[in-house]
PDB file of C-alpha atoms and ligand atoms in Angstrom:
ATOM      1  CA  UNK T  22      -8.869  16.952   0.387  1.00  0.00           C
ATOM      2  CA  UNK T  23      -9.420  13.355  -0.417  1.00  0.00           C
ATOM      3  CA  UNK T  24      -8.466  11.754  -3.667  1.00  0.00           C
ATOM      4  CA  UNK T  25     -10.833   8.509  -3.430  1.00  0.00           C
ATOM      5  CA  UNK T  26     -13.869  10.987  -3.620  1.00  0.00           C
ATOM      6  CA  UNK T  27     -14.781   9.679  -0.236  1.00  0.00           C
ATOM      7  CA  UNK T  28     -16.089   6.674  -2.357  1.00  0.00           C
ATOM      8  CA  UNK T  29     -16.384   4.788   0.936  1.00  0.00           C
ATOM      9  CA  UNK T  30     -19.374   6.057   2.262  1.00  0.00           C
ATOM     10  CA  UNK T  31     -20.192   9.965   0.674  1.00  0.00           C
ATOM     11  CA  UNK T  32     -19.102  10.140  -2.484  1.00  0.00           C
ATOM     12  CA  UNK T  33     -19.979  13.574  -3.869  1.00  0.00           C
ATOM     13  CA  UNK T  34     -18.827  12.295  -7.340  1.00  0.00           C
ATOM     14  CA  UNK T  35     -21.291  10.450 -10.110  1.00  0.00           C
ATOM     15  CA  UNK T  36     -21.011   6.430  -9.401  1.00  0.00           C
ATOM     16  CA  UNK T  37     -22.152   3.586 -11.645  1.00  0.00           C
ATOM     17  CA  UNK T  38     -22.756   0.033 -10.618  1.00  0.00           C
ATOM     18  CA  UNK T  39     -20.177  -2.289 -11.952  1.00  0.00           C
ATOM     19  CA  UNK T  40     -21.509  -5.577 -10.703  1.00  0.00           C
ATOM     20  CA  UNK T  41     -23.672  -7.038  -7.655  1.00  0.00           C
ATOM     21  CA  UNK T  42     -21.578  -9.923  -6.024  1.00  0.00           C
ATOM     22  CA  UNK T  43     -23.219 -11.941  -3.523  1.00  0.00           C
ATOM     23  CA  UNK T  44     -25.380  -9.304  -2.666  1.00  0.00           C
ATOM     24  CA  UNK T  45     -22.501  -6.834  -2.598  1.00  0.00           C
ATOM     25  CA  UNK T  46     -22.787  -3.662  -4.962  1.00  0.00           C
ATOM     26  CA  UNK T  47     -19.236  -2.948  -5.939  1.00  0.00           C
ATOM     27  CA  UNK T  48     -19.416   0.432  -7.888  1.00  0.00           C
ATOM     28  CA  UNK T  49     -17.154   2.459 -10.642  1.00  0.00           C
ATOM     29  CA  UNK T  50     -16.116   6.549 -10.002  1.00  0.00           C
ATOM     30  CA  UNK T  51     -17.015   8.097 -13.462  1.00  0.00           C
ATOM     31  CA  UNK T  52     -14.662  11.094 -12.586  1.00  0.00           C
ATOM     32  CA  UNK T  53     -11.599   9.047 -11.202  1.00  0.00           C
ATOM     33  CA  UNK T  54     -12.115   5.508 -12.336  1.00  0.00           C
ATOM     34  CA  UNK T  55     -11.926   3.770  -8.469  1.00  0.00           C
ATOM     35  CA  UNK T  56     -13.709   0.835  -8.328  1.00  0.00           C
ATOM     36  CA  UNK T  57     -14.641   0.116  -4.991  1.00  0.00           C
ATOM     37  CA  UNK T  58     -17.192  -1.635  -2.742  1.00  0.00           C
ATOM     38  CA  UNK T  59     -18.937   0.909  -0.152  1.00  0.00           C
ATOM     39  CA  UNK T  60     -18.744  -0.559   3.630  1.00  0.00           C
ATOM     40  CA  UNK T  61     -20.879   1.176   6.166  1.00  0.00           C
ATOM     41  CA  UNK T  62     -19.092   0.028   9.104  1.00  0.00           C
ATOM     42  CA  UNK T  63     -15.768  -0.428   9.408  1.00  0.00           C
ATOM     43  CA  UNK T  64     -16.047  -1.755  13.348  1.00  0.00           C
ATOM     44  CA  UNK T  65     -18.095  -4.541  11.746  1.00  0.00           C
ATOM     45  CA  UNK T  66     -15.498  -4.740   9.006  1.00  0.00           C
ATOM     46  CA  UNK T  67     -12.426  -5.632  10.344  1.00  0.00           C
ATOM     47  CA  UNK T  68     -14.130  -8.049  13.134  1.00  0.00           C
ATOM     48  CA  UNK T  69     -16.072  -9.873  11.059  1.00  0.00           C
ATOM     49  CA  UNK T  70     -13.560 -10.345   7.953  1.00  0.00           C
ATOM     50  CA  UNK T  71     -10.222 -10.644  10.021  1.00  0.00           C
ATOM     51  CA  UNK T  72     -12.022 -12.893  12.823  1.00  0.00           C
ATOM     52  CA  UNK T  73      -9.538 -16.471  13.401  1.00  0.00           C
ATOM     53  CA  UNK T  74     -11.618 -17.742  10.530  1.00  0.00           C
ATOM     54  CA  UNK T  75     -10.071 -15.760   7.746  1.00  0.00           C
ATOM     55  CA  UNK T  76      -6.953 -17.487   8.488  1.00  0.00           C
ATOM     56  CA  UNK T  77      -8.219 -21.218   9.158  1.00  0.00           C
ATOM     57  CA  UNK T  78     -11.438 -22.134   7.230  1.00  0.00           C
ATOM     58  CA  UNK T  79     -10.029 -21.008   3.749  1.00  0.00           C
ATOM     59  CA  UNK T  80     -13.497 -18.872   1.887  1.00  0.00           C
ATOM     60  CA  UNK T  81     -12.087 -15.389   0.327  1.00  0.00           C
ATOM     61  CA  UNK T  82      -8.905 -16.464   3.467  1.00  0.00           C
ATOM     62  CA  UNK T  83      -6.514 -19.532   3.892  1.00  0.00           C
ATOM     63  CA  UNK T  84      -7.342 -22.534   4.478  1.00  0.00           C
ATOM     64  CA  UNK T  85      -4.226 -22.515   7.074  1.00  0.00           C
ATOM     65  CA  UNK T  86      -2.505 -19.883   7.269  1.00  0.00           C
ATOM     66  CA  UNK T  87       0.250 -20.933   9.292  1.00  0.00           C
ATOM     67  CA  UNK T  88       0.938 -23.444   6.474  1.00  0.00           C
ATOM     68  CA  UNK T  89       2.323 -20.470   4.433  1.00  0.00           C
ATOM     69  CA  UNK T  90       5.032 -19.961   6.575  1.00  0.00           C
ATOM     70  CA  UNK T  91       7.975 -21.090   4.401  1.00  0.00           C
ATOM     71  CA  UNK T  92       6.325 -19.892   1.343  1.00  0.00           C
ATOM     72  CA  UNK T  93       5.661 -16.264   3.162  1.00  0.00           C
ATOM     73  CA  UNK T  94       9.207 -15.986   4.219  1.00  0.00           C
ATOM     74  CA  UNK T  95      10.795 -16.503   1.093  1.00  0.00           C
ATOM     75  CA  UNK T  96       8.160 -14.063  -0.035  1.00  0.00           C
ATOM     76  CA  UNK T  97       9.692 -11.265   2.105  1.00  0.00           C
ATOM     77  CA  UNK T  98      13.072 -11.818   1.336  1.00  0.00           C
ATOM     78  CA  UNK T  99      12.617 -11.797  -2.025  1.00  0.00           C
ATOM     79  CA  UNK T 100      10.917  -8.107  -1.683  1.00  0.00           C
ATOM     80  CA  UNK T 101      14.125  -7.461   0.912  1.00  0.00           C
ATOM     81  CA  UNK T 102      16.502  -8.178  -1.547  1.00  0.00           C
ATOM     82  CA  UNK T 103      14.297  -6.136  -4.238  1.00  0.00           C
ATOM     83  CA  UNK T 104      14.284  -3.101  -2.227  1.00  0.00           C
ATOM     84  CA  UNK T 105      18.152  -3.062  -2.097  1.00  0.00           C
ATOM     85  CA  UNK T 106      17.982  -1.612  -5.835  1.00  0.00           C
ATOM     86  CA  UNK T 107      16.082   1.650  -3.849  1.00  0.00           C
ATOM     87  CA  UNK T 108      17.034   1.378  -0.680  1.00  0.00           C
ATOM     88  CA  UNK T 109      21.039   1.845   0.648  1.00  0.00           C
ATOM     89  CA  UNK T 110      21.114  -0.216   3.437  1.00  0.00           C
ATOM     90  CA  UNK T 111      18.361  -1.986   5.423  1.00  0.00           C
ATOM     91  CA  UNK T 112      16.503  -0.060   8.300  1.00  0.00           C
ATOM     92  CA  UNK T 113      13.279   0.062   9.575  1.00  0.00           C
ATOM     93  CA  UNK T 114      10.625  -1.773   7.956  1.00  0.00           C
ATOM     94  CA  UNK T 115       6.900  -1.449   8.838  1.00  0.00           C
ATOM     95  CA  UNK T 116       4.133  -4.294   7.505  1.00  0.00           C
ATOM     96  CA  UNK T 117       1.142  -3.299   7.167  1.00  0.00           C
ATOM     97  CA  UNK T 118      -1.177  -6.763   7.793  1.00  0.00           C
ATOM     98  CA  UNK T 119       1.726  -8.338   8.971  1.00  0.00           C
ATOM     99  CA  UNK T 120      -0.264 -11.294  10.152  1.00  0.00           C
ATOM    100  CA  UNK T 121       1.583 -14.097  11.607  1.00  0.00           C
ATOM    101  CA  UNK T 122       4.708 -12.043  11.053  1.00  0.00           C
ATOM    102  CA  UNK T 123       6.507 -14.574   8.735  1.00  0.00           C
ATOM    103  CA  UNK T 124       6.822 -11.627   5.896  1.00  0.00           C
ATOM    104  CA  UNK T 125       8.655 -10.006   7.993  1.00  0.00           C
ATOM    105  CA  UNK T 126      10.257 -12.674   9.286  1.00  0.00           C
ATOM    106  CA  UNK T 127      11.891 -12.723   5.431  1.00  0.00           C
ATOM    107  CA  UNK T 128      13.071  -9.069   5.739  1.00  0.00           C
ATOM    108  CA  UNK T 129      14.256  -9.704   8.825  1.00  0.00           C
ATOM    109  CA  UNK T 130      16.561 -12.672   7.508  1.00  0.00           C
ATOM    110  CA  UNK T 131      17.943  -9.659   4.833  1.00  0.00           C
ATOM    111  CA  UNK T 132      18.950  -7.070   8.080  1.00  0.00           C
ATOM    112  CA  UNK T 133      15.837  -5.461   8.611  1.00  0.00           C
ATOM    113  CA  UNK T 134      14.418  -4.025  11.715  1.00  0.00           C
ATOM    114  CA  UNK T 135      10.669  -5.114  11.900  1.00  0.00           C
ATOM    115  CA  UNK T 136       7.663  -3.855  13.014  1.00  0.00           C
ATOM    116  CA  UNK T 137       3.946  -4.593  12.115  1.00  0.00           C
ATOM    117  CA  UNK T 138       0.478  -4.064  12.559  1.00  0.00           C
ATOM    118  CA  UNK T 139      -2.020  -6.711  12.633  1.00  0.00           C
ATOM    119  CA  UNK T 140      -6.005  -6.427  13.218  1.00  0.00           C
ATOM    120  CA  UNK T 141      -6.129 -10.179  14.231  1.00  0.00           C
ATOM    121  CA  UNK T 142      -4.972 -10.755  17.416  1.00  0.00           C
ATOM    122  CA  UNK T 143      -4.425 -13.817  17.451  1.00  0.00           C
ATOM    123  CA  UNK T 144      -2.027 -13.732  14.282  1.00  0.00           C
ATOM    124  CA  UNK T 145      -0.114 -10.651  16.054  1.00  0.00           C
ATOM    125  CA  UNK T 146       0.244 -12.678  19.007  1.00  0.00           C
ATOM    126  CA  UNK T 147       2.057 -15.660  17.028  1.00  0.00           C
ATOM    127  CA  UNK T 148       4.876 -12.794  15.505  1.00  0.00           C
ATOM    128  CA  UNK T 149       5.200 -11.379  18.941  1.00  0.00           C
ATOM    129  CA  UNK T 150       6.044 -14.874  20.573  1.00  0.00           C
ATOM    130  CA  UNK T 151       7.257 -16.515  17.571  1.00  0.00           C
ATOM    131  CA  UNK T 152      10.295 -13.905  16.496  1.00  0.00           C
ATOM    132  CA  UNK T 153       9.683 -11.502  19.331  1.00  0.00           C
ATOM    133  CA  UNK T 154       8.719  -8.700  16.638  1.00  0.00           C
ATOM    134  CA  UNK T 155       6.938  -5.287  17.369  1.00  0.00           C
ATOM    135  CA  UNK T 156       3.440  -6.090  16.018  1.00  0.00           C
ATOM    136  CA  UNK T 157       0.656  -3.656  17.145  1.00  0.00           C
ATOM    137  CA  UNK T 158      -3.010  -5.159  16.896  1.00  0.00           C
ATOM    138  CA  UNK T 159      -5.293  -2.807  14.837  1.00  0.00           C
ATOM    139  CA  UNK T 160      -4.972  -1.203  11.424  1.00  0.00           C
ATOM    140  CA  UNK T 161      -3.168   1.277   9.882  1.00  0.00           C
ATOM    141  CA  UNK T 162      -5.664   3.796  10.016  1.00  0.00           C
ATOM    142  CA  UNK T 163      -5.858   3.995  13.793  1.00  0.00           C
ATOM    143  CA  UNK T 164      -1.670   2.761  14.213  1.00  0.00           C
ATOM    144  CA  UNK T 165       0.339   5.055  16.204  1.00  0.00           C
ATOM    145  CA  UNK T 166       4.418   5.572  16.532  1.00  0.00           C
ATOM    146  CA  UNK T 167       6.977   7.404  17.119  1.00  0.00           C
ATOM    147  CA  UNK T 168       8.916   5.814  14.668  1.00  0.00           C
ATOM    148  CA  UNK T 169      10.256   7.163  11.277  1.00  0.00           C
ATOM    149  CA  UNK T 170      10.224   3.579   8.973  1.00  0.00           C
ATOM    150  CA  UNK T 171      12.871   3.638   5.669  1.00  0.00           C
ATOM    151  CA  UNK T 172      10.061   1.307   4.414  1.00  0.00           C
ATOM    152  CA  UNK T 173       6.459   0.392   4.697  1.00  0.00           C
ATOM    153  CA  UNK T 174       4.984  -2.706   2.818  1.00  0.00           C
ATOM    154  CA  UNK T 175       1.547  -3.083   1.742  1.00  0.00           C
ATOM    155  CA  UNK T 176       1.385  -6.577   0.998  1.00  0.00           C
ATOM    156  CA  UNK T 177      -1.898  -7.772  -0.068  1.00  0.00           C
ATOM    157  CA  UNK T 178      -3.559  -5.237   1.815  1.00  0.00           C
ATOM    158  CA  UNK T 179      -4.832  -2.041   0.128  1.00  0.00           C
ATOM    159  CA  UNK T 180      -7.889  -3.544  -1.106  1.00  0.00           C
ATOM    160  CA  UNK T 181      -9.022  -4.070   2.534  1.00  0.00           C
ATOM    161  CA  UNK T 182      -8.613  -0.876   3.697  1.00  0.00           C
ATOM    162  CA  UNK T 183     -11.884   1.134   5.160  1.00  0.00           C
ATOM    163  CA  UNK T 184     -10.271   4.280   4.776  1.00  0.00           C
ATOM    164  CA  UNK T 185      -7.961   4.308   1.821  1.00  0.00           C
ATOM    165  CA  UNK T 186      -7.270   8.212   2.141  1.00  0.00           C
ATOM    166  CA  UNK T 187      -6.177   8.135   5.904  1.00  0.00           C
ATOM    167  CA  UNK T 188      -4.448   5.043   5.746  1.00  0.00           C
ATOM    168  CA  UNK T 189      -2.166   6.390   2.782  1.00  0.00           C
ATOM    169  CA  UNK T 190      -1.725   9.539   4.401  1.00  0.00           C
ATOM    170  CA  UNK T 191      -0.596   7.485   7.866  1.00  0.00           C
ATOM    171  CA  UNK T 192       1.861   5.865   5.793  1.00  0.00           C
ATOM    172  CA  UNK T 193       3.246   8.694   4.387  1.00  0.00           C
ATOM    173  CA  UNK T 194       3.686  10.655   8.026  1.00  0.00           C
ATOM    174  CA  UNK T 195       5.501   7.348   9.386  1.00  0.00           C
ATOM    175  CA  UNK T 196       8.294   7.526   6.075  1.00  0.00           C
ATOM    176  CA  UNK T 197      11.275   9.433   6.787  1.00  0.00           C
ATOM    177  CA  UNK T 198      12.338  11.694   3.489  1.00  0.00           C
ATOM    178  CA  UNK T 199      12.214   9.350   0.918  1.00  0.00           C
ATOM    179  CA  UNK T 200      11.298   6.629   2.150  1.00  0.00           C
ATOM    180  CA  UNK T 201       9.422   3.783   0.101  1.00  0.00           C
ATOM    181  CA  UNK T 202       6.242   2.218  -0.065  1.00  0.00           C
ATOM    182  CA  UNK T 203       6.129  -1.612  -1.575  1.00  0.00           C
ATOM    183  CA  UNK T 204       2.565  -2.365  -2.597  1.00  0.00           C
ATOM    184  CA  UNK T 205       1.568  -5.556  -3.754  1.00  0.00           C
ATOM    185  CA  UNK T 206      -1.925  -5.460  -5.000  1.00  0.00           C
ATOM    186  CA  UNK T 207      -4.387  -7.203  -7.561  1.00  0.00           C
ATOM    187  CA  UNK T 208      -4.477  -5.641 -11.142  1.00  0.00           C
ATOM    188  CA  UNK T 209      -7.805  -5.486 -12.264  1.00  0.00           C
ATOM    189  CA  UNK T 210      -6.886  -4.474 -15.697  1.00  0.00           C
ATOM    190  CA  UNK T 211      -4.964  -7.677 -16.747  1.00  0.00           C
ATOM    191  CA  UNK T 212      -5.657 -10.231 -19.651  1.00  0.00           C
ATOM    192  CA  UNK T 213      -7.107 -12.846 -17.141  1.00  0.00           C
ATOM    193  CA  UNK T 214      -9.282 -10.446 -15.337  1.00  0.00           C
ATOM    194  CA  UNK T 215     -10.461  -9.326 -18.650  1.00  0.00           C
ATOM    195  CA  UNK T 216     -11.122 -13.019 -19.820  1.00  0.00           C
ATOM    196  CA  UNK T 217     -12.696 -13.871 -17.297  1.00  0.00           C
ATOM    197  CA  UNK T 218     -14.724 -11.068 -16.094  1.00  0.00           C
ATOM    198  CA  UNK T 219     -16.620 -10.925 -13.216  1.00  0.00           C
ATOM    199  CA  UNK T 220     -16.097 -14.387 -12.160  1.00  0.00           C
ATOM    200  CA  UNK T 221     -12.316 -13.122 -11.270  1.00  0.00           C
ATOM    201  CA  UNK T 222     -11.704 -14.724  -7.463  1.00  0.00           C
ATOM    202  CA  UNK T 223     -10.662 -11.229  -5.804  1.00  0.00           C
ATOM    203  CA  UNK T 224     -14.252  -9.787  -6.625  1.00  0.00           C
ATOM    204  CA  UNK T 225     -15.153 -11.121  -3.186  1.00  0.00           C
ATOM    205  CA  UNK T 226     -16.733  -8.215  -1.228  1.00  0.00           C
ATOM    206  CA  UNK T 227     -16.559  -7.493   1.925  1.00  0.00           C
ATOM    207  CA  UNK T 228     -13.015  -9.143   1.720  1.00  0.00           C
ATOM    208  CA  UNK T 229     -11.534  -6.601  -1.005  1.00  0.00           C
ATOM    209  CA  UNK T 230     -13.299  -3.903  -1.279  1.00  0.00           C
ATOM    210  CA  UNK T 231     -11.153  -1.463  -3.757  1.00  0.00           C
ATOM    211  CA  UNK T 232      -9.813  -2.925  -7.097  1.00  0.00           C
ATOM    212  CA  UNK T 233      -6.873  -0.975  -8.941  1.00  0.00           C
ATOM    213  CA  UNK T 234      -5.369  -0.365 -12.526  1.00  0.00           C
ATOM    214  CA  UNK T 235      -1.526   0.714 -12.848  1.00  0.00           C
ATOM    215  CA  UNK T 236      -3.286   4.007 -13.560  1.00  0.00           C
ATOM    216  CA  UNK T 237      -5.904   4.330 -10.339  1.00  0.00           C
ATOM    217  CA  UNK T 238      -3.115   2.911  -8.217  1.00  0.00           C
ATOM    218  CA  UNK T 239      -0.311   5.523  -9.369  1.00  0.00           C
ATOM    219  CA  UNK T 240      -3.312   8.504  -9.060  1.00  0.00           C
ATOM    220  CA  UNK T 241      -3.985   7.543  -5.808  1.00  0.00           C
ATOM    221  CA  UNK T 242      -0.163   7.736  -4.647  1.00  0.00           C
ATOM    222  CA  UNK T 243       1.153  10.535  -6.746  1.00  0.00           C
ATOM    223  CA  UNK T 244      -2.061  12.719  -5.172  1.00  0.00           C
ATOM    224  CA  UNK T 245      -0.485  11.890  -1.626  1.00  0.00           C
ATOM    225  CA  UNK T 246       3.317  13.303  -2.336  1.00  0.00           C
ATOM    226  CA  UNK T 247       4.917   9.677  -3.953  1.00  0.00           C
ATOM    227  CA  UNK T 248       6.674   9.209  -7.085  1.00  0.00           C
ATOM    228  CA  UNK T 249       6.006   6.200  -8.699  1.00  0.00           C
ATOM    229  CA  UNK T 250       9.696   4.365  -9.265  1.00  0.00           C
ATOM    230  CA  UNK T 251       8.865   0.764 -10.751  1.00  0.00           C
ATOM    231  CA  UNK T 252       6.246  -1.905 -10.949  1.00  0.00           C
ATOM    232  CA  UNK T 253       6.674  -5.473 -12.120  1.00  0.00           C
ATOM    233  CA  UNK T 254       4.888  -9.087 -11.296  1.00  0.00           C
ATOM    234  CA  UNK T 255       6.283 -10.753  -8.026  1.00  0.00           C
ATOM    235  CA  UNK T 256       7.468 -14.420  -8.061  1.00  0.00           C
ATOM    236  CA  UNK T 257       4.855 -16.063  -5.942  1.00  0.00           C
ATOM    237  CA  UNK T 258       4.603 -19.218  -4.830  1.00  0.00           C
ATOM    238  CA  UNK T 259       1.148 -20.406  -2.571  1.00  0.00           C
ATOM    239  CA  UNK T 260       0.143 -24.154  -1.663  1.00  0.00           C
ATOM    240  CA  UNK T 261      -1.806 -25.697  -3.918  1.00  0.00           C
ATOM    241  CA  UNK T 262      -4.261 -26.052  -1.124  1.00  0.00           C
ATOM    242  CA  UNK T 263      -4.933 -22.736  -0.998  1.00  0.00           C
ATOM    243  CA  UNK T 264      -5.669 -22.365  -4.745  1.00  0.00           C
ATOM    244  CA  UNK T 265      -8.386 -25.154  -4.278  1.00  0.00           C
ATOM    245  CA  UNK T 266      -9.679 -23.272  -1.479  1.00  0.00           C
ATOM    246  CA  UNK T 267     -10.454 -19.624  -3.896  1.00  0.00           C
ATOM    247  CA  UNK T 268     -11.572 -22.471  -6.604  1.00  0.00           C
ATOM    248  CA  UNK T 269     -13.957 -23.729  -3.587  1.00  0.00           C
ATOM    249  CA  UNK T 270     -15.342 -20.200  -3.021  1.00  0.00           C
ATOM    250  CA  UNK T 271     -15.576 -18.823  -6.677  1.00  0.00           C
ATOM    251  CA  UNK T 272     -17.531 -21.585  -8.313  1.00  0.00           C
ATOM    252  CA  UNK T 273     -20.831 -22.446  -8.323  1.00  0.00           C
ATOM    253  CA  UNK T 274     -22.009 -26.006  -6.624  1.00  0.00           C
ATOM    254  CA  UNK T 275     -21.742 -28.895  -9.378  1.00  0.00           C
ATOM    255  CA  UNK T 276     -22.320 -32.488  -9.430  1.00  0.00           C
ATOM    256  CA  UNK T 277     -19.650 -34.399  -6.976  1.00  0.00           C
ATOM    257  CA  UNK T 278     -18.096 -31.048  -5.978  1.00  0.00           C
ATOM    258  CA  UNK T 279     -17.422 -31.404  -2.423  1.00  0.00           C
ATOM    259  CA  UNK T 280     -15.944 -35.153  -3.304  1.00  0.00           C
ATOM    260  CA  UNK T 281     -13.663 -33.628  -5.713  1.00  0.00           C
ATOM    261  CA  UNK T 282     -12.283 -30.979  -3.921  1.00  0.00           C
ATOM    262  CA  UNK T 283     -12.042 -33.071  -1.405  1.00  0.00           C
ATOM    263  CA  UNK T 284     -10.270 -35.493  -3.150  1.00  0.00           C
ATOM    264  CA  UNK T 285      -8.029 -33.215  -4.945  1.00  0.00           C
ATOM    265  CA  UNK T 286      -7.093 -31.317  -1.477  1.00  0.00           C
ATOM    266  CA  UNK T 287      -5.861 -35.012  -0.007  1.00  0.00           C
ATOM    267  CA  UNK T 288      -3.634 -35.527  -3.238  1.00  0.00           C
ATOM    268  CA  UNK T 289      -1.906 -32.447  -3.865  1.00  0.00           C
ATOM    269  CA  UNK T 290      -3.231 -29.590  -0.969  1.00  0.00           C
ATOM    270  CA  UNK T 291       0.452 -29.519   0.153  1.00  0.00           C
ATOM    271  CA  UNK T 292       2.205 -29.364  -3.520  1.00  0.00           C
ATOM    272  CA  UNK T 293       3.490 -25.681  -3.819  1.00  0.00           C
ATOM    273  CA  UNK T 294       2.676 -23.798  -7.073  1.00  0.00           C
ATOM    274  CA  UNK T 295       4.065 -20.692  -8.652  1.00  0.00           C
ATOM    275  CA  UNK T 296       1.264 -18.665  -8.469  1.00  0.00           C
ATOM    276  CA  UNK T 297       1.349 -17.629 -12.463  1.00  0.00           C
ATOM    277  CA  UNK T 298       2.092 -13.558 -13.060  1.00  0.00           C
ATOM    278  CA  UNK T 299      -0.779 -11.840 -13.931  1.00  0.00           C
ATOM    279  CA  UNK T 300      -3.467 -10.560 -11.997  1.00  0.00           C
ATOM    280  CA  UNK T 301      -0.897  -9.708  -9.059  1.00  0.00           C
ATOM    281  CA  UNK T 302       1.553  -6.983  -9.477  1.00  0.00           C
ATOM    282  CA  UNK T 303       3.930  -4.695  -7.092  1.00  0.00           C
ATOM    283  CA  UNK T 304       4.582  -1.281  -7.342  1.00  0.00           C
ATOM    284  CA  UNK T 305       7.392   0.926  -5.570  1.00  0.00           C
ATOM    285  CA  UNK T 306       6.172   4.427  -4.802  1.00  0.00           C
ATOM    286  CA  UNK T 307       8.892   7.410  -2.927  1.00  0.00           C
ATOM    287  CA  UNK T 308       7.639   9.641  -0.569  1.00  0.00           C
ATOM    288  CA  UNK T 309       8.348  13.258  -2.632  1.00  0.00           C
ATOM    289  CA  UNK T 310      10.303  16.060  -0.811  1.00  0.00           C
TER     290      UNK T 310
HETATM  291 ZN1  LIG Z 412     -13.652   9.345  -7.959  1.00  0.00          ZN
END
């Protein structure tokens, strides 16, 4: 049984179009409410969106991801400390799109044991070298262990999996007894989104290609054996160059454009901004008994 209606590619359930992005058709479950874009190939998927680009030439990516760093660390132990209120003590702690490892690199600084999987090589290679962490190359989907993990973090991340069902139900064979997911994820049903509609940056298919409410998100988990514990906005910082980068992507070309984001990169790309608290949101699911 699948809870996503197999909305990736054979949805037996009634779909309607939502909206055609860049010649992307991103469509709405009538039955279940999933909004979701439907790939065909997921080979082609993970290559083509996860190539070294993603991480270096900015688009729907960064514009350098290895700029992030400091900001990504204090990212993950912020989360560390946050999973204290669920979790006793710190144990095992698998990221899902761990990237350069530098999330983990903040759990890490908080006690954790890390381990990660990565479908960019050359990002897993950095976190192998760099802090000599466990980082497979691949995706969840396809990730195999003998490990039990106290946590798993999806960071960023569920929107870009092929197979929502068997990733979820991956994670949930690699949790010991309740063990906790941390999902950090786009909320399509906040004020902003609403505002400003289709235009919203993280409609950017074949990038994301599922887009959650509280509710859809909460479905989704509960349906795989986890209780849904808390929610809440994270405190997110990102470099202002990367902000001009999605502004970059999402807009349509206007007179002087290229000089002004140009311009505005050179002045204040390295400034750091607190990313404001309302499209992104975190949720802390428990693997059920
Ligand atoms: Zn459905």
């Amino acid at each position: 049984m699948r809870k996503t209606c197999k909305s990736i590619r054979n949805c037996p359930e009634e779909k309607e179009l939502f909206l055609n992005k860049n010649g992307y058709e991103i469509f709405d479950c009538t039955t279940c409410g999933h909004r979701f874009h439907g790939i065909n190939d997921s080979e082609i998927h993970l290559e083509k969106v996860y190539s070294d680009s993603y991480f270096f030439e900015g688009k729907s990516g960064y514009p350098n991801y290895l700029d992030e760093k400091e900001i990504l660390i204090k990212h993950g132990s912020r989360y560390a400390k946050l999973m204290s209120e669920y979790i006793d003590k710190p144990g095992k702690v698998l990221d899902v799109g761990s990237a350069a490892g530098f999330i983990l690199k903040g759990f890490e600084n908080e006690g954790w044991a890390c381990y990660g999987v990565e479908p960019n090589k050359t990002m897993a290679e950095y976190g192998k070298d760099e802090f000599g962490f466990d980082i497979q190359v691949g995706d969840l989907e396809s990730y195999e262990t003998n490990q039990k993990f106290d946590l798993i973090t999806l960071i960023e991340v569920i929107g870009h999996f092929n197979d929502l069902d068997i990733a979820i139900q991956k994670a949930h064979s690699f949790l010991r007894p309740n063990g906790i997911i941390l999902v950090e994820s786009w909320n399509r049903e906040s004020l902003i989104v609403k505002l400003i509609g289709k235009h919203w940056h993280a409609y950017c298919p074949p990038s994301v290609i599922h887009w959650f409410s509280d509710k859809t998100i909460s479905e989704l988990f509960d349906f795989y054996g986890f209780d849904r514990l808390n929610k809440g906005f994270p405190l997110k910082r990102i470099k202002v160059n990367h902000g001009i980068s999605l502004v970059d992507s999402n807009t349509p070309n206007f007179f002087f454009k290229k000089r002004i984001i140009n311009f505005l990169s050179r002045s204040f790309g390295k400034l750091k901004l607190i990313y404001p608290p309302i499209d992104v949101k975190w949720y802390v699911f428990q693997k059920r008994n």
